[in-house]
Amino acid sequence: MRKQAGSWMIKVILFAIVIVFVFWGVGSFRSREASKVAVVNDEIISVVDYRRAYNNLLDQYRQRFGSSLNDGMIEMLQVKNQALNQLIDRTVLLQEAKKLDLRVSDAEVAESIKQTAVFQNNGSFDNRRYRSILAQVHLSPEEFESDQKNVLLGQKLTRIIMGAAKVSEAEARQWYDWQNTSVNIDYVLFEPARYTDIKPSVKEIAAYFEAKKENYKTDPMIKARYVVFDPEAYKNQVKVDEDEITDYYDSNINDFKTEKTVEARHILIKLDPGANEEADLAAKTRAEAITKMAKGGQDFAELAKTYSEGPTKDRGGYLGKFQQSQMVKSFADKAFSMAPGEISEPVKTQFGWHVIKVESVEEASTKTIEQSRKQIIDTLTDRKARNLAYDKAEKFYEGCFEKDDLIKNAKIFGLAVMEAGPFNRRGPDILGKDKGAFATAAFALQTDEISDIQDIGGRYYLIQPTETIDAVIPELEAVKSRVEADLTKKMQADKASEDAEAMSAELRAGKSFEDSAAVHGGEIKHTGLFTRNAAIPDIGSDPKFTEAAFQLSSARNTTEDPVKGTAGFYLLRMSERKAPAADGFEAEKDNINSMLLRQTQKTVLQDWIDARKADSQITIEKAYLE
């Protein structure tokens, strides 16, 4: 319709739509608020609910990843699918709760809201704050309280379902043994890079290119024009009044609180989680001797450089400033009970025995509204400027129907039309760190189609591709160096695999590990003991190696086939398997039980929901299946 907007027929249709909207009160033809995302047993999940769930998930990921969260990560995390699945699960759960005649009273809802920290002021529920916060997220108290009733109803049924989960001591012990068993492995590595004498011929390069030419296809490219609405340009139009400053301060008081921090150093005497009492006592005795030296006046930083076995050793044990929640409990509890300059007695954690010296303490505090004024004004100015920029972008967008409208509207709005390209899916360099998101939006459009408003890097764009350049397969000469490098790597890997297979066959035939390694020029190396979740000494993280290592036993102590790891092809032989210390389980039993119970509860709940979903009628709108 946009492309044919000049047609008299389209104009008649548009006029009819406007008349219908006026008399039926449907609203903007662009509005999708009343449309549905999915239907679960005749109950509609609306676009409004979907957007709310999607935005809540985005906020959670922004808090976790900060500025590193980008469009690529959002796509990889499948946030859209997560939001939709959450809503479907929630709907199924609530439907089952109602079938079971579970109820939540108004008093329960009220008590739940009163106990919500964000609605409290100095530990007590603040009705003014409550209504102010809801207004900021465009919710009425009635809407929020209805949602809260559903949340509490879902929680009631969830507790009943999860109550069926149990973890036995045998399961906890099995998990402890599995997690803490260690192995020592002898291995030979056939590393592709060691075959430096491999050089493909001209004929082999040509044949490889012919077989793999699709791999060398150029990227499709496009050219695009665009206009941008930058909130920075609208800041001079923004005014922030005193009431807004006060409301924001009251509603976001936690943002102006600073937790207590401690600045400290420590000396760590390491202790394996499964260590026996004798090893534990020896480590503690060493820590006590160091404590005595530190309290006797010796320089703590120098003692740390000499005796500490932790990663901060070279920094004199310096940990910097930290909050209580950032350290393991026993360490944090001790550090936060100490005064500046104080040196602790040895403290035990899962890492070993620590001697702590507190350098300084900063008590918790809350900034006053006057101290926070600039921060609040900046925040509200940014927010208002973004709203102004978006409103301008929306007005601009509403005038765009034909391909030439981008240029026409830009003249009316006094905006420059920018040009980009040609560029591939990595985006135009002119957009800097925002180029990937720009390219994603541009490549989703047809030539001359005008995008809807794109929020990219905090600015609003309307994008219009003007030309498409198809991908082509280049001539061999243009990519010969790449082809040769790729073929060389393949031939090196093939040779490494071939030699590893030959050694493997000899081992199966009964030849000794040492003799076979000598024949094939392989050096036998040793890992030393490591557990399943630990890095492999001198190798690092290699899941395939670890998996193969822990499949070995006294009955079958050598791998039957080569293991393709990150560095090449391995042949493994188990040198030693060591069970964890029996007494270590008692120290960790409660934590293991809690962890396994949480996992089991989640599994039981999800299995229950999946079973109910399998018996439900669920339809999802096609646009949300991507």
XYZ file of C-alpha atoms in Angstrom:
626
model
C 0.000 0.000 0.000
C 2.853 2.373 0.815
C 4.476 1.822 -2.570
C 1.180 2.353 -4.434
C -0.022 5.269 -2.289
C -0.331 7.485 -5.361
C -3.029 5.258 -6.845
C -6.605 6.635 -6.634
C -7.854 3.173 -5.609
C -5.509 3.058 -2.611
C -6.592 6.581 -1.626
C -10.237 5.455 -1.616
C -9.370 2.425 0.542
C -7.377 4.549 2.974
C -10.243 7.047 3.243
C -12.648 4.195 4.019
C -10.326 2.854 6.710
C -10.077 6.300 8.325
C -13.894 6.635 8.395
C -14.264 3.199 9.998
C -11.642 4.047 12.637
C -13.333 7.348 13.459
C -16.800 5.851 13.933
C -15.725 2.587 15.581
C -13.079 4.138 17.840
C -10.484 1.581 16.784
C -7.623 4.087 16.862
C -4.512 4.317 14.731
C -4.300 1.860 11.878
C -0.794 1.126 13.055
C -1.956 0.061 16.497
C -1.443 -3.597 17.310
C -2.331 -3.292 20.973
C -5.563 -5.266 20.609
C -4.050 -8.034 18.496
C -3.100 -11.416 19.869
C 0.235 -13.182 20.046
C -1.059 -16.619 21.001
C -4.145 -18.443 22.235
C -3.958 -21.024 25.035
C -7.161 -23.031 25.501
C -9.277 -20.109 24.185
C -7.426 -17.594 26.411
C -5.707 -14.831 24.438
C -2.157 -13.672 25.137
C -2.137 -10.065 23.931
C 0.592 -8.033 22.284
C 0.569 -5.772 25.353
C 1.406 -8.747 27.610
C 4.043 -9.937 25.154
C 5.746 -6.546 24.941
C 5.771 -6.236 28.724
C 7.347 -9.699 29.133
C 9.859 -8.969 26.366
C 10.882 -5.626 27.885
C 11.195 -7.164 31.365
C 13.554 -9.805 29.972
C 15.563 -7.144 28.145
C 15.906 -5.152 31.374
C 17.185 -8.261 33.175
C 19.780 -8.908 30.460
C 20.819 -5.231 30.449
C 21.463 -5.441 34.191
C 23.513 -8.613 33.656
C 25.491 -7.634 30.553
C 25.393 -3.817 30.676
C 26.591 -2.007 27.558
C 27.864 -5.236 25.994
C 24.277 -6.330 25.245
C 23.667 -5.805 21.532
C 21.252 -6.994 18.847
C 23.412 -10.024 18.083
C 23.329 -11.151 21.720
C 19.575 -10.533 21.931
C 19.083 -12.758 18.892
C 21.442 -15.425 20.253
C 19.626 -15.430 23.618
C 16.305 -15.838 21.750
C 14.674 -13.222 23.951
C 11.515 -13.172 21.805
C 11.017 -16.908 22.196
C 11.815 -16.743 25.893
C 9.186 -14.046 26.453
C 6.539 -15.956 24.517
C 7.296 -19.262 26.237
C 7.163 -17.595 29.650
C 3.714 -16.207 28.883
C 2.433 -19.567 27.625
C 3.818 -21.367 30.696
C 2.291 -18.740 32.981
C -1.100 -19.001 31.276
C -1.134 -22.798 31.545
C -0.114 -22.590 35.215
C -2.873 -20.099 36.057
C -5.485 -22.102 34.188
C -4.577 -25.214 36.172
C -4.605 -23.239 39.438
C -8.158 -22.105 38.713
C -9.193 -25.671 37.829
C -7.884 -26.763 41.236
C -9.913 -23.930 42.814
C -6.851 -22.280 44.350
C -7.592 -18.737 45.500
C -5.754 -15.587 46.530
C -7.546 -13.115 48.779
C -7.420 -9.335 48.480
C -5.729 -9.268 51.878
C -2.923 -11.509 50.572
C -2.432 -9.211 47.588
C -2.349 -6.124 49.806
C 0.151 -7.707 52.199
C 2.383 -8.776 49.309
C 2.437 -5.238 47.904
C 3.117 -3.719 51.333
C 6.110 -6.034 51.751
C 7.625 -5.082 48.369
C 10.785 -3.096 49.135
C 10.520 -0.774 46.134
C 7.173 0.547 47.450
C 8.563 1.241 50.924
C 10.006 4.376 52.435
C 12.169 3.881 55.533
C 10.883 0.325 55.867
C 7.166 1.194 55.643
C 4.742 1.052 52.715
C 4.368 4.479 51.061
C 1.155 4.830 49.065
C 2.381 7.974 47.284
C 5.557 6.184 46.215
C 3.494 3.149 45.142
C 1.278 5.179 42.819
C 4.197 7.211 41.492
C 6.167 4.107 40.499
C 3.146 2.544 38.805
C 2.523 5.777 36.902
C 6.094 5.679 35.589
C 5.452 2.277 33.991
C 1.964 3.274 32.791
C 0.061 0.956 35.119
C -2.969 1.738 37.248
C -3.124 0.276 40.781
C -6.058 -1.870 39.652
C -4.061 -3.366 36.767
C -1.023 -4.007 38.938
C -3.061 -5.576 41.745
C -4.800 -7.865 39.252
C -1.405 -8.938 37.915
C -0.117 -9.424 41.464
C -3.059 -11.670 42.289
C -2.137 -13.870 39.334
C 1.512 -13.911 40.411
C 0.553 -15.080 43.914
C -1.856 -17.649 42.496
C 0.876 -19.055 40.279
C 3.266 -19.126 43.233
C 0.778 -21.145 45.301
C 0.487 -23.862 42.676
C 4.243 -23.745 42.008
C 4.978 -24.425 45.692
C 2.602 -27.411 45.657
C 4.222 -28.899 42.531
C 7.793 -28.270 43.655
C 7.002 -29.760 47.057
C 7.085 -33.178 45.377
C 10.822 -32.795 44.661
C 13.175 -34.690 46.961
C 16.940 -35.345 47.005
C 18.324 -38.354 48.842
C 21.684 -38.430 50.606
C 22.789 -41.112 48.150
C 22.083 -38.752 45.224
C 24.008 -35.959 46.915
C 26.942 -38.289 47.599
C 26.886 -39.541 44.005
C 27.003 -35.962 42.726
C 29.861 -35.101 45.126
C 31.900 -38.125 43.996
C 31.215 -37.396 40.324
C 32.165 -33.734 40.681
C 35.314 -34.225 42.745
C 36.864 -37.375 41.302
C 40.164 -36.487 39.624
C 42.253 -38.198 36.948
C 45.852 -38.010 35.795
C 46.245 -38.590 32.041
C 49.178 -39.493 29.811
C 48.591 -38.237 26.282
C 50.107 -37.780 22.846
C 49.006 -34.811 20.769
C 49.098 -34.840 16.966
C 48.964 -31.136 16.299
C 48.175 -30.110 12.687
C 50.505 -27.105 12.852
C 53.542 -29.350 13.330
C 53.287 -30.606 9.711
C 55.075 -27.602 8.259
C 56.312 -29.407 5.144
C 52.835 -29.641 3.602
C 52.366 -27.402 0.571
C 49.452 -27.944 -1.851
C 50.113 -27.922 -5.589
C 48.525 -25.521 -8.067
C 46.306 -28.372 -9.289
C 45.186 -29.240 -5.746
C 44.373 -25.589 -5.011
C 42.269 -25.341 -8.174
C 40.430 -28.587 -7.370
C 39.761 -27.474 -3.782
C 38.419 -24.122 -4.987
C 36.148 -25.863 -7.477
C 34.739 -28.104 -4.744
C 34.384 -25.331 -2.151
C 33.756 -22.259 -4.299
C 30.555 -21.403 -2.419
C 32.719 -20.728 0.660
C 34.444 -17.898 -1.203
C 31.324 -16.192 -2.465
C 31.382 -12.457 -1.878
C 28.945 -11.054 0.645
C 25.695 -9.580 -0.652
C 25.804 -5.814 -0.261
C 23.384 -2.934 -0.252
C 23.377 0.830 -0.396
C 20.996 2.754 1.815
C 19.904 6.232 2.728
C 18.660 7.144 6.170
C 17.617 9.911 8.524
C 18.500 9.959 12.194
C 16.766 11.485 15.210
C 19.381 11.987 17.906
C 18.038 12.706 21.432
C 21.101 14.907 22.046
C 19.686 17.401 19.544
C 16.489 17.792 21.622
C 18.002 18.325 25.067
C 17.863 22.106 24.762
C 14.060 21.818 24.469
C 13.697 19.918 27.762
C 12.699 21.420 31.106
C 12.692 19.530 34.412
C 10.637 20.982 37.290
C 11.055 20.492 41.036
C 8.092 18.128 41.411
C 9.603 15.786 38.842
C 12.951 15.815 40.669
C 11.252 15.028 43.989
C 9.078 12.273 42.503
C 12.053 10.645 40.820
C 14.149 10.774 43.991
C 11.364 9.269 46.113
C 10.581 6.570 43.562
C 14.193 5.529 42.984
C 15.700 5.993 46.428
C 17.688 2.749 46.140
C 19.654 4.263 43.250
C 21.076 6.840 45.650
C 22.146 4.370 48.315
C 25.743 3.188 48.559
C 26.424 -0.138 50.240
C 29.165 -0.507 52.804
C 32.512 -1.380 51.212
C 35.754 -2.750 52.591
C 39.200 -2.374 51.068
C 41.404 -5.339 52.004
C 44.363 -7.595 51.304
C 44.563 -11.312 51.996
C 47.001 -14.193 52.070
C 45.590 -17.517 50.843
C 46.905 -20.951 51.767
C 45.167 -23.202 49.247
C 43.310 -26.356 50.256
C 41.633 -28.834 47.902
C 37.859 -29.198 48.546
C 38.285 -32.916 49.241
C 41.367 -32.572 51.456
C 41.566 -34.734 54.579
C 41.891 -33.501 58.173
C 45.669 -33.785 58.132
C 46.009 -31.530 55.074
C 43.466 -29.113 56.531
C 45.376 -28.856 59.799
C 48.683 -28.340 57.982
C 47.221 -25.478 55.901
C 45.661 -23.863 58.966
C 48.970 -24.122 60.878
C 50.791 -22.344 58.025
C 48.117 -19.615 58.000
C 48.456 -19.172 61.788
C 52.237 -18.785 61.470
C 51.763 -16.087 58.799
C 49.166 -14.360 61.005
C 51.673 -14.232 63.825
C 54.304 -12.644 61.539
C 51.780 -10.075 60.242
C 50.581 -9.139 63.715
C 54.217 -8.961 64.814
C 54.758 -6.017 62.495
C 56.022 -7.569 59.264
C 54.774 -5.899 56.077
C 51.524 -7.634 55.063
C 51.958 -7.004 51.324
C 55.439 -8.515 51.363
C 54.191 -11.526 53.321
C 51.485 -11.988 50.688
C 54.043 -11.873 47.868
C 56.109 -14.503 49.679
C 53.505 -16.898 51.061
C 50.126 -16.378 49.354
C 48.967 -19.046 46.898
C 46.130 -16.958 45.459
C 45.905 -15.001 42.172
C 46.495 -11.675 43.994
C 49.917 -12.778 45.271
C 51.894 -10.513 42.912
C 49.778 -7.523 44.027
C 50.611 -8.119 47.666
C 47.245 -9.807 48.177
C 45.371 -6.614 47.240
C 41.651 -7.217 46.630
C 40.553 -3.623 46.186
C 37.201 -2.359 47.462
C 34.283 -4.789 47.547
C 30.745 -5.130 48.861
C 29.765 -7.906 51.244
C 27.781 -9.766 48.571
C 30.819 -9.924 46.271
C 32.797 -12.321 48.463
C 32.087 -15.817 49.784
C 30.110 -15.650 53.013
C 32.673 -16.713 55.617
C 35.317 -14.379 54.131
C 32.885 -11.458 53.812
C 31.418 -11.920 57.295
C 34.880 -11.654 58.829
C 36.136 -8.779 56.643
C 33.018 -6.681 57.312
C 33.321 -7.162 61.074
C 36.861 -5.740 61.168
C 38.230 -2.227 61.665
C 40.752 -0.507 59.370
C 44.283 -1.798 60.003
C 43.055 -4.960 61.756
C 44.493 -8.381 60.820
C 42.270 -11.439 61.186
C 42.882 -14.884 62.545
C 42.799 -17.506 59.719
C 39.393 -17.815 58.012
C 38.381 -20.929 56.070
C 36.504 -20.907 52.739
C 36.154 -23.481 49.964
C 39.422 -22.112 48.555
C 41.500 -22.669 51.666
C 42.649 -20.629 54.683
C 42.794 -16.817 54.454
C 44.535 -14.195 56.541
C 42.804 -10.838 56.007
C 44.003 -7.300 56.540
C 41.425 -4.503 56.240
C 42.882 -1.337 54.727
C 39.826 0.927 54.893
C 36.061 0.874 55.480
C 33.388 3.027 53.835
C 30.053 2.839 55.639
C 26.738 2.611 53.815
C 25.201 5.963 52.953
C 22.348 7.613 51.066
C 22.808 10.745 48.980
C 20.430 13.606 49.753
C 18.163 14.991 47.071
C 20.461 18.004 46.764
C 23.509 15.793 46.295
C 21.582 13.831 43.678
C 20.030 16.786 41.876
C 22.405 16.878 38.887
C 22.184 13.107 38.406
C 18.363 13.232 38.484
C 18.161 16.199 36.112
C 20.522 14.464 33.685
C 18.477 11.246 33.839
C 15.140 13.002 33.341
C 16.586 15.202 30.598
C 17.853 12.129 28.763
C 14.482 10.432 29.127
C 12.511 13.448 27.917
C 14.918 14.081 25.037
C 14.511 10.469 23.930
C 10.739 10.867 24.027
C 10.935 14.050 21.961
C 13.241 12.416 19.421
C 10.928 9.404 19.157
C 7.844 11.617 18.746
C 9.564 13.488 15.907
C 10.586 10.196 14.305
C 7.005 8.935 14.579
C 5.583 12.069 12.918
C 8.183 11.731 10.181
C 7.350 8.042 9.700
C 3.632 8.692 9.438
C 4.258 10.803 6.354
C 6.228 8.078 4.536
C 4.328 6.019 1.979
C 6.315 6.159 -1.264
C 10.005 5.680 -1.937
C 10.594 9.419 -2.467
C 8.914 10.386 0.820
C 12.092 9.966 2.856
C 13.728 12.797 0.921
C 10.576 14.953 0.834
C 9.932 14.602 4.552
C 13.569 15.280 5.371
C 13.273 18.670 3.651
C 10.080 19.454 5.585
C 11.684 18.493 8.910
C 14.979 20.190 8.086
C 16.912 16.932 8.367
C 19.853 15.709 6.332
C 19.438 12.488 4.349
C 22.561 10.415 4.902
C 24.003 7.833 2.494
C 25.726 4.577 3.457
C 27.282 1.822 1.421
C 27.762 -0.351 -0.294
C 28.067 -2.467 2.868
C 27.663 -6.125 3.829
C 25.877 -7.652 6.827
C 28.609 -6.362 9.124
C 27.329 -2.869 8.389
C 28.765 0.449 7.227
C 31.875 1.619 9.084
C 30.453 5.136 9.241
C 28.023 3.881 11.929
C 30.845 2.686 14.207
C 29.714 0.314 16.961
C 26.104 0.578 15.762
C 26.883 -0.725 12.269
C 25.770 -4.315 12.964
C 22.308 -3.325 14.194
C 21.953 -0.888 11.272
C 22.841 -3.629 8.784
C 20.386 -6.088 10.375
C 17.557 -3.582 9.930
C 18.619 -2.598 6.398
C 18.961 -6.163 5.101
C 15.440 -6.984 6.315
C 13.992 -4.455 3.829
C 13.253 -4.534 0.106
C 14.856 -1.972 -2.189
C 13.170 1.446 -1.721
C 11.155 0.187 1.260
C 11.238 2.544 4.250
C 11.785 0.924 7.622
C 9.731 1.627 10.688
C 11.526 3.430 13.535
C 14.745 1.655 14.489
C 16.261 2.236 17.934
C 19.997 1.816 17.308
C 22.563 2.867 19.878
C 20.103 5.212 21.591
C 19.244 7.085 18.376
C 16.215 6.618 16.114
C 16.669 5.795 12.441
C 14.485 5.435 9.387
C 16.341 3.421 6.762
C 15.723 2.948 3.042
C 17.828 0.566 0.916
C 18.432 2.065 -2.524
C 20.407 -0.664 -4.291
C 21.114 -4.384 -3.843
C 24.392 -5.956 -4.973
C 24.118 -9.726 -5.226
C 26.764 -12.127 -3.946
C 29.040 -13.603 -6.634
C 31.685 -16.304 -6.799
C 35.020 -14.586 -7.560
C 37.725 -15.857 -9.872
C 40.295 -18.129 -8.222
C 43.104 -15.573 -8.623
C 41.183 -13.050 -6.520
C 41.063 -15.399 -3.502
C 43.981 -17.730 -4.202
C 45.880 -16.918 -0.986
C 42.792 -17.676 1.118
C 42.132 -20.928 -0.727
C 45.747 -22.034 -0.342
C 45.735 -21.245 3.389
C 42.457 -23.109 3.919
C 43.632 -26.143 1.940
C 46.963 -26.216 3.786
C 45.144 -26.267 7.143
C 42.887 -29.064 5.920
C 45.791 -31.148 4.661
C 47.660 -30.603 7.938
C 44.595 -31.685 9.918
C 44.130 -34.723 7.652
C 47.762 -35.750 8.170
C 47.470 -35.293 11.958
C 44.283 -37.373 11.958
C 45.909 -40.046 9.802
C 48.920 -40.391 12.129
C 46.658 -40.420 15.194
C 44.513 -43.162 13.581
C 47.668 -45.191 12.840
C 48.815 -44.994 16.464
C 45.303 -45.840 17.630
C 45.262 -48.979 15.443
C 48.608 -50.065 16.903
C 47.301 -49.613 20.441
C 44.249 -51.728 19.629
C 46.597 -54.374 18.239
C 48.407 -54.518 21.580
C 51.408 -52.277 21.036
C 52.482 -50.325 24.106
C 51.676 -46.635 24.457
C 55.382 -45.763 24.709
C 56.503 -47.822 21.683
C 53.699 -46.565 19.452
C 54.304 -42.932 20.435
C 58.011 -43.345 19.626
C 57.239 -44.770 16.160
C 55.037 -41.791 15.304
C 57.280 -39.133 16.800
C 54.799 -38.288 19.521
C 55.887 -36.920 22.880
C 54.098 -38.434 25.870
C 52.936 -35.672 28.205
C 51.210 -35.832 31.588
C 48.339 -33.682 32.824
C 48.627 -34.247 36.552
C 45.398 -34.653 38.531
C 42.395 -32.576 37.476
C 38.636 -32.714 38.077
C 35.787 -32.518 35.584
C 35.182 -28.793 35.939
C 38.805 -27.725 36.286
C 41.119 -26.535 33.546
C 43.471 -29.263 32.293
C 47.102 -28.422 33.219
C 49.064 -27.167 30.157
C 45.966 -27.618 27.972
C 43.275 -25.422 29.464
C 39.606 -25.985 28.741
C 38.938 -28.775 26.238
C 35.525 -30.430 26.750
C 36.259 -33.323 24.347
C 39.514 -34.155 26.128
C 37.827 -33.999 29.557
C 34.901 -36.137 28.418
C 37.227 -38.815 26.999
C 39.503 -38.717 30.063
C 36.683 -39.457 32.514
C 35.341 -42.303 30.379
C 38.579 -44.219 30.917
C 38.829 -46.839 33.648
C 41.154 -49.556 34.898
C 39.384 -51.995 32.572
C 39.827 -49.709 29.531
C 42.603 -47.288 30.317
C 43.391 -46.123 26.742
C 41.130 -44.362 24.245
C 40.097 -46.652 21.395
C 39.927 -43.817 18.866
C 41.679 -40.456 18.572
C 39.993 -37.590 20.389
C 39.583 -34.458 18.289
C 40.287 -31.615 20.705
C 40.799 -27.892 20.280
C 44.567 -28.239 19.630
C 44.519 -31.373 17.463
C 44.095 -35.136 17.818
C 44.828 -36.836 21.137
C 45.490 -40.397 22.260
C 44.872 -40.734 26.005
C 45.916 -43.204 28.669
C 44.704 -43.032 32.239
C 47.600 -42.966 34.673
C 45.595 -42.504 37.886
C 42.005 -42.065 39.043
C 41.569 -40.600 42.517
C 38.311 -40.605 44.475
C 37.580 -37.529 46.609
C 38.228 -37.632 50.334
C 35.283 -39.253 52.142
C 35.158 -36.627 54.904
C 34.897 -33.796 52.371
C 31.300 -34.741 51.624
C 30.079 -33.898 55.122
C 31.426 -30.353 54.849
C 29.650 -29.770 51.523
C 26.560 -31.946 52.005
C 24.136 -29.150 52.911
C 25.187 -26.952 49.975
C 24.992 -29.905 47.575
C 21.537 -30.879 48.861
C 20.291 -27.306 48.421
C 21.719 -27.033 44.922
C 20.360 -30.413 43.771
C 16.978 -29.695 45.341
C 16.703 -26.407 43.415
C 17.593 -28.203 40.187
C 15.122 -31.017 40.900
C 12.363 -28.548 41.765
C 12.889 -26.695 38.489
C 12.842 -29.969 36.559
C 9.692 -31.200 38.323
C 7.923 -27.878 37.682
C 8.920 -27.695 34.017
C 7.997 -31.352 33.415
C 4.608 -30.693 34.997
C 4.030 -27.591 32.854
C 5.176 -29.410 29.689
C 2.708 -32.209 30.405
C -0.145 -29.701 30.809
C 0.927 -27.923 27.607
C 0.881 -31.216 25.718
C -2.797 -31.583 26.713
C -3.633 -27.978 25.800
C -4.739 -26.284 22.595
C -2.025 -23.708 21.853
C -1.844 -21.619 18.700
C 0.801 -18.972 18.048
C 0.474 -16.190 15.494
C 2.783 -16.799 12.547
C 4.712 -13.540 13.045
C 5.862 -14.711 16.494
C 7.071 -18.149 15.425
C 10.382 -16.807 14.049
